[in-house]
Each structure stands twice: as C-alpha cells, then as structure tokens.
Amino acid sequence: MMYGEEKSDSLIVAAKQANNPKGAESVERRSGAKGNAEQPHMRRTQSRESMSQRLSRVREAAKQRKKERFTALFHLLTVEALEAAFLSLSRKAAAGVDGIRWMDYAGNMKNNITDLHRRLHQGSYRAQPGRRHYIPKADGKQRPLGIASLEDKIVQYALVKILNAVYENDFMGFSYGFRPGRSQHDALDALATGLVRTNVNWVLDADISQF
C-alpha cells in the first residue's frame, strides 16, 4: 500500500530483470526478496516523475512484455492522477446519489482530492450505489443508466487511464469501442472504407438484448 506520495506497493520481481526497461513497473513471474531492497529507489524515481512519465513506462513495459502480469499498479493512483481525473470530468454532468456536482467539489478541490487519496490508500474508501436513470430508446423502450457519484467518477477515470496504459497494446486494430483516441465515427469510417474496397454480401446489425 501507499500512504502519501513516497511509499509504494511491495514489488513482485520479474525473473529476467536485466531485460526490463529502466524503471518499468513490476510484473509477476515469481516473488523475490529483492523487491524490498529496490523500494527506496522506486520511491525516489516516482517522486521526480510526472503521471504521464509513469504511464509511459507502464505502456512501454506492457508493449515489450505482453505475456507477463502487472502486480503493482496501485501506487500510480496518486493525488496528481486524481486531480487530472477530476479536471477531465464534465462540469455539467448529473449528480449521483451523493448529490454533489462538479462545481461543488471544485470549491475545495485540493483538500477533497487529498482526502480521497488518503481514503483510497488506507482502504477506507467505499464506492456508492449508482443513481438509476432511464433514457428512451428508438423502439420506444427505456434504457437504464447508472449515474455514479462524483468521487466514484474520479476514481474510475483515474483507474481507466492507468489500465489503458497496460491493456491498450492488446486490442486489435478493428476494435473501436471505448478506446482512447477512437470513436463510433472512426468505426463508421472504417466500415464505409471496407464496404467500398471489398466484396461484401451482407451486413449484420445486432444489439445486446436489454442492454
């Protein structure tokens, strides 16, 4: 666990560390006593790096070592990461069950984010239930939505940024859903190009039942 900016999760040491990129996040091959000895260096490195630099190291490690598993990512959930997540949220989004809107939280952002960070790393943070809301579908039925509370949105967004650095390398080129830098418009462009350039006999339009 991490308390404050300087302490990080205990590390799981990869079997072939000599081949690891400098400063890469730990991945699982075997447990090793060397992890404790290396933690002070890890803390100093983290204190000097920005969040984007840390995620770049994670992204590079994931790209080079696709079959290995990351086991120490929680230390990346820093105050800086949480602040960036908060600032990326929509200012006009509906409130969850907590009733807190973006501007309410922004009035005391520094203290609120610091307290959220403390609760996360002390294990006392608890996600709240989503507020149910319904929107009409084209067929006249209603689609249920779950609106998260503001702090849950912050944590979710920060975690997505971290996990994207790990898993984005695993997606295929034809995958467009919920990926950074891609949208439904990109998918439609790719589909249009494919229809024009290839011999297509049929197109299947499908949806998940009750989704």
mmCIF file of C-alpha atoms in Angstrom:
data_model
loop_
_atom_site.group_PDB
_atom_site.id
_atom_site.type_symbol
_atom_site.label_atom_id
_atom_site.label_comp_id
_atom_site.label_asym_id
_atom_site.label_seq_id
_atom_site.Cartn_x
_atom_site.Cartn_y
_atom_site.Cartn_z
ATOM 1 C CA MET A 1 0.000 0.000 0.000
ATOM 2 C CA MET A 2 0.951 3.618 -0.356
ATOM 3 C CA TYR A 3 0.477 6.302 2.295
ATOM 4 C CA GLY A 4 1.224 9.713 0.831
ATOM 5 C CA GLU A 5 3.407 10.306 -2.189
ATOM 6 C CA GLU A 6 6.558 8.498 -1.133
ATOM 7 C CA LYS A 7 5.513 4.914 -0.266
ATOM 8 C CA SER A 8 4.520 2.364 -2.875
ATOM 9 C CA ASP A 9 3.203 -1.181 -3.024
ATOM 10 C CA SER A 10 5.641 -4.006 -2.365
ATOM 11 C CA LEU A 11 7.050 -5.200 -5.649
ATOM 12 C CA ILE A 12 6.948 -8.582 -7.324
ATOM 13 C CA VAL A 13 10.248 -9.043 -9.151
ATOM 14 C CA ALA A 14 10.315 -10.414 -12.700
ATOM 15 C CA ALA A 15 12.621 -13.362 -13.339
ATOM 16 C CA LYS A 16 14.551 -11.585 -16.106
ATOM 17 C CA GLN A 17 15.058 -8.117 -14.685
ATOM 18 C CA ALA A 18 18.154 -7.477 -16.768
ATOM 19 C CA ASN A 19 15.939 -7.208 -19.848
ATOM 20 C CA ASN A 20 13.430 -4.842 -18.255
ATOM 21 C CA PRO A 21 13.190 -1.260 -19.489
ATOM 22 C CA LYS A 22 14.649 1.161 -16.969
ATOM 23 C CA GLY A 23 12.160 1.982 -14.229
ATOM 24 C CA ALA A 24 9.430 -0.298 -15.582
ATOM 25 C CA GLU A 25 6.574 -1.280 -13.291
ATOM 26 C CA SER A 26 6.832 -4.684 -11.663
ATOM 27 C CA VAL A 27 5.303 -7.699 -13.358
ATOM 28 C CA GLU A 28 4.671 -11.151 -11.977
ATOM 29 C CA ARG A 29 6.926 -14.122 -12.648
ATOM 30 C CA ARG A 30 7.999 -15.028 -9.116
ATOM 31 C CA SER A 31 8.196 -13.455 -5.669
ATOM 32 C CA GLY A 32 11.613 -12.155 -4.686
ATOM 33 C CA ALA A 33 13.307 -10.679 -1.644
ATOM 34 C CA LYS A 34 14.977 -8.117 -3.907
ATOM 35 C CA GLY A 35 11.678 -6.237 -4.094
ATOM 36 C CA ASN A 36 12.110 -4.732 -0.626
ATOM 37 C CA ALA A 37 15.665 -3.657 -1.339
ATOM 38 C CA GLU A 38 14.595 -1.862 -4.500
ATOM 39 C CA GLN A 39 11.670 0.075 -2.989
ATOM 40 C CA PRO A 40 13.642 3.177 -1.849
ATOM 41 C CA HIS A 41 14.905 3.705 -5.402
ATOM 42 C CA MET A 42 11.367 3.213 -6.720
ATOM 43 C CA ARG A 43 10.009 5.881 -4.340
ATOM 44 C CA ARG A 44 12.678 8.416 -5.335
ATOM 45 C CA THR A 45 12.014 7.762 -9.011
ATOM 46 C CA GLN A 46 8.260 8.245 -8.556
ATOM 47 C CA SER A 47 8.659 11.491 -6.640
ATOM 48 C CA ARG A 48 10.572 13.023 -9.570
ATOM 49 C CA GLU A 49 8.289 11.788 -12.328
ATOM 50 C CA SER A 50 5.043 13.194 -13.637
ATOM 51 C CA MET A 51 1.999 10.977 -14.055
ATOM 52 C CA SER A 52 2.417 10.961 -17.843
ATOM 53 C CA GLN A 53 6.006 9.737 -17.474
ATOM 54 C CA ARG A 54 4.933 6.926 -15.162
ATOM 55 C CA LEU A 55 2.181 5.829 -17.519
ATOM 56 C CA SER A 56 4.631 5.943 -20.428
ATOM 57 C CA ARG A 57 6.869 3.492 -18.555
ATOM 58 C CA VAL A 58 3.898 1.215 -17.875
ATOM 59 C CA ARG A 59 2.840 1.411 -21.528
ATOM 60 C CA GLU A 60 6.332 0.537 -22.737
ATOM 61 C CA ALA A 61 6.632 -2.370 -20.294
ATOM 62 C CA ALA A 62 3.244 -3.728 -21.384
ATOM 63 C CA LYS A 63 4.260 -3.421 -25.036
ATOM 64 C CA GLN A 64 7.540 -5.272 -24.584
ATOM 65 C CA ARG A 65 6.316 -7.981 -22.196
ATOM 66 C CA LYS A 66 2.835 -8.972 -23.369
ATOM 67 C CA LYS A 67 2.682 -12.323 -21.553
ATOM 68 C CA GLU A 68 3.612 -11.028 -18.126
ATOM 69 C CA ARG A 69 1.201 -9.768 -15.488
ATOM 70 C CA PHE A 70 1.430 -6.453 -13.639
ATOM 71 C CA THR A 71 1.068 -6.769 -9.866
ATOM 72 C CA ALA A 72 1.973 -3.315 -8.503
ATOM 73 C CA LEU A 73 -0.047 -0.526 -10.096
ATOM 74 C CA PHE A 74 -1.921 0.925 -7.125
ATOM 75 C CA HIS A 75 0.888 3.363 -6.330
ATOM 76 C CA LEU A 76 0.079 5.088 -9.635
ATOM 77 C CA LEU A 77 -3.220 6.246 -8.124
ATOM 78 C CA THR A 78 -1.640 9.466 -6.875
ATOM 79 C CA VAL A 79 -3.036 12.861 -5.918
ATOM 80 C CA GLU A 80 -1.853 14.111 -9.317
ATOM 81 C CA ALA A 81 -3.733 11.323 -11.110
ATOM 82 C CA LEU A 82 -6.912 12.007 -9.138
ATOM 83 C CA GLU A 83 -6.707 15.755 -9.805
ATOM 84 C CA ALA A 84 -6.256 15.143 -13.528
ATOM 85 C CA ALA A 85 -9.240 12.775 -13.491
ATOM 86 C CA PHE A 86 -11.424 15.344 -11.728
ATOM 87 C CA LEU A 87 -10.478 18.103 -14.159
ATOM 88 C CA SER A 88 -11.325 15.810 -17.084
ATOM 89 C CA LEU A 89 -14.908 15.217 -15.928
ATOM 90 C CA SER A 90 -17.834 17.076 -17.439
ATOM 91 C CA ARG A 91 -18.699 20.209 -15.469
ATOM 92 C CA LYS A 92 -22.387 19.779 -16.322
ATOM 93 C CA ALA A 93 -22.792 16.062 -15.598
ATOM 94 C CA ALA A 94 -25.725 14.934 -13.470
ATOM 95 C CA ALA A 95 -25.081 14.209 -9.801
ATOM 96 C CA GLY A 96 -25.175 10.696 -8.369
ATOM 97 C CA VAL A 97 -26.747 9.583 -5.092
ATOM 98 C CA ASP A 98 -24.352 11.886 -3.216
ATOM 99 C CA GLY A 99 -25.956 14.936 -4.816
ATOM 100 C CA ILE A 100 -22.532 16.543 -5.371
ATOM 101 C CA ARG A 101 -21.923 18.363 -8.664
ATOM 102 C CA TRP A 102 -18.554 19.199 -10.227
ATOM 103 C CA MET A 103 -18.599 22.860 -9.113
ATOM 104 C CA ASP A 104 -19.434 21.857 -5.533
ATOM 105 C CA TYR A 105 -16.338 19.675 -5.358
ATOM 106 C CA ALA A 106 -14.148 22.193 -7.184
ATOM 107 C CA GLY A 107 -14.698 24.782 -4.455
ATOM 108 C CA ASN A 108 -12.344 22.833 -2.174
ATOM 109 C CA MET A 109 -10.634 20.611 -4.732
ATOM 110 C CA LYS A 110 -7.181 20.307 -3.152
ATOM 111 C CA ASN A 111 -8.466 19.202 0.236
ATOM 112 C CA ASN A 112 -11.144 16.973 -1.288
ATOM 113 C CA ILE A 113 -8.677 15.177 -3.567
ATOM 114 C CA THR A 114 -6.119 14.795 -0.776
ATOM 115 C CA ASP A 115 -8.768 13.255 1.469
ATOM 116 C CA LEU A 116 -9.947 10.944 -1.320
ATOM 117 C CA HIS A 117 -6.355 9.829 -1.926
ATOM 118 C CA ARG A 118 -5.896 9.122 1.799
ATOM 119 C CA ARG A 119 -9.071 7.015 1.978
ATOM 120 C CA LEU A 120 -8.115 5.042 -1.122
ATOM 121 C CA HIS A 121 -4.685 4.101 0.185
ATOM 122 C CA GLN A 122 -5.865 3.422 3.723
ATOM 123 C CA GLY A 123 -8.575 1.113 2.438
ATOM 124 C CA SER A 124 -11.464 3.127 3.853
ATOM 125 C CA TYR A 125 -12.868 4.350 0.518
ATOM 126 C CA ARG A 126 -16.200 2.775 -0.407
ATOM 127 C CA ALA A 127 -17.955 3.184 -3.740
ATOM 128 C CA GLN A 128 -21.555 4.366 -3.563
ATOM 129 C CA PRO A 129 -24.568 2.874 -5.380
ATOM 130 C CA GLY A 130 -25.322 4.315 -8.796
ATOM 131 C CA ARG A 131 -28.387 6.518 -9.220
ATOM 132 C CA ARG A 132 -30.805 4.881 -11.662
ATOM 133 C CA HIS A 133 -31.973 6.975 -14.577
ATOM 134 C CA TYR A 134 -33.838 5.972 -17.737
ATOM 135 C CA ILE A 135 -33.492 7.322 -21.261
ATOM 136 C CA PRO A 136 -35.789 6.488 -24.207
ATOM 137 C CA LYS A 137 -34.649 4.037 -26.900
ATOM 138 C CA ALA A 138 -35.529 4.214 -30.590
ATOM 139 C CA ASP A 139 -38.021 1.345 -30.232
ATOM 140 C CA GLY A 140 -39.977 3.182 -27.545
ATOM 141 C CA LYS A 141 -38.496 1.232 -24.646
ATOM 142 C CA GLN A 142 -36.246 2.705 -21.963
ATOM 143 C CA ARG A 143 -32.534 2.173 -21.407
ATOM 144 C CA PRO A 144 -31.468 2.136 -17.730
ATOM 145 C CA LEU A 145 -28.396 4.153 -16.786
ATOM 146 C CA GLY A 146 -26.451 4.135 -13.533
ATOM 147 C CA ILE A 147 -25.099 7.574 -12.633
ATOM 148 C CA ALA A 148 -22.072 7.299 -10.359
ATOM 149 C CA SER A 149 -21.305 9.690 -7.515
ATOM 150 C CA LEU A 150 -18.663 12.318 -8.206
ATOM 151 C CA GLU A 151 -15.821 10.682 -6.270
ATOM 152 C CA ASP A 152 -16.590 7.331 -7.893
ATOM 153 C CA LYS A 153 -16.301 9.016 -11.296
ATOM 154 C CA ILE A 154 -12.927 10.468 -10.293
ATOM 155 C CA VAL A 155 -11.571 7.106 -9.166
ATOM 156 C CA GLN A 156 -12.987 5.292 -12.205
ATOM 157 C CA TYR A 157 -11.476 7.798 -14.635
ATOM 158 C CA ALA A 158 -8.057 7.650 -12.946
ATOM 159 C CA LEU A 159 -8.088 3.845 -12.989
ATOM 160 C CA VAL A 160 -9.108 3.773 -16.644
ATOM 161 C CA LYS A 161 -6.082 5.913 -17.532
ATOM 162 C CA ILE A 162 -3.782 3.510 -15.689
ATOM 163 C CA LEU A 163 -5.348 0.341 -17.111
ATOM 164 C CA ASN A 164 -5.392 1.797 -20.635
ATOM 165 C CA ALA A 165 -1.603 2.039 -20.442
ATOM 166 C CA VAL A 166 -1.492 -1.705 -19.760
ATOM 167 C CA TYR A 167 -4.231 -3.110 -21.997
ATOM 168 C CA GLU A 168 -4.356 -0.758 -24.977
ATOM 169 C CA ASN A 169 -1.482 -2.701 -26.546
ATOM 170 C CA ASP A 170 -3.578 -5.882 -26.511
ATOM 171 C CA PHE A 171 -6.514 -4.609 -28.579
ATOM 172 C CA MET A 172 -6.867 -5.399 -32.255
ATOM 173 C CA GLY A 173 -6.879 -2.649 -34.862
ATOM 174 C CA PHE A 174 -10.549 -3.226 -35.723
ATOM 175 C CA SER A 175 -11.662 -2.579 -32.122
ATOM 176 C CA TYR A 176 -13.112 0.908 -31.582
ATOM 177 C CA GLY A 177 -15.380 0.784 -28.517
ATOM 178 C CA PHE A 178 -14.350 2.909 -25.512
ATOM 179 C CA ARG A 179 -10.739 3.244 -26.608
ATOM 180 C CA PRO A 180 -8.686 6.455 -26.271
ATOM 181 C CA GLY A 181 -8.492 8.449 -29.479
ATOM 182 C CA ARG A 182 -11.215 6.379 -31.155
ATOM 183 C CA SER A 183 -14.961 6.846 -31.515
ATOM 184 C CA GLN A 184 -18.034 5.457 -33.244
ATOM 185 C CA HIS A 185 -17.305 7.830 -36.123
ATOM 186 C CA ASP A 186 -13.922 6.157 -36.673
ATOM 187 C CA ALA A 187 -15.671 2.781 -36.696
ATOM 188 C CA LEU A 188 -18.174 4.028 -39.279
ATOM 189 C CA ASP A 189 -15.350 5.398 -41.443
ATOM 190 C CA ALA A 190 -13.551 2.046 -41.315
ATOM 191 C CA LEU A 191 -16.799 0.247 -42.143
ATOM 192 C CA ALA A 192 -17.504 2.539 -45.102
ATOM 193 C CA THR A 193 -13.981 2.007 -46.423
ATOM 194 C CA GLY A 194 -14.324 -1.747 -46.076
ATOM 195 C CA LEU A 195 -17.658 -1.797 -47.879
ATOM 196 C CA VAL A 196 -16.222 0.158 -50.805
ATOM 197 C CA ARG A 197 -12.934 -1.736 -51.159
ATOM 198 C CA THR A 198 -14.056 -5.317 -50.532
ATOM 199 C CA ASN A 199 -16.751 -7.635 -51.842
ATOM 200 C CA VAL A 200 -19.360 -7.533 -49.074
ATOM 201 C CA ASN A 201 -22.515 -9.654 -49.429
ATOM 202 C CA TRP A 202 -24.282 -8.787 -46.179
ATOM 203 C CA VAL A 203 -24.004 -6.590 -43.051
ATOM 204 C CA LEU A 204 -25.320 -7.722 -39.656
ATOM 205 C CA ASP A 205 -26.865 -5.100 -37.363
ATOM 206 C CA ALA A 206 -27.058 -6.538 -33.851
ATOM 207 C CA ASP A 207 -27.602 -5.352 -30.287
ATOM 208 C CA ILE A 208 -27.369 -6.997 -26.875
ATOM 209 C CA SER A 209 -30.820 -7.802 -25.502
ATOM 210 C CA GLN A 210 -31.976 -5.461 -22.707
ATOM 211 C CA PHE A 211 -28.652 -3.571 -22.758
#
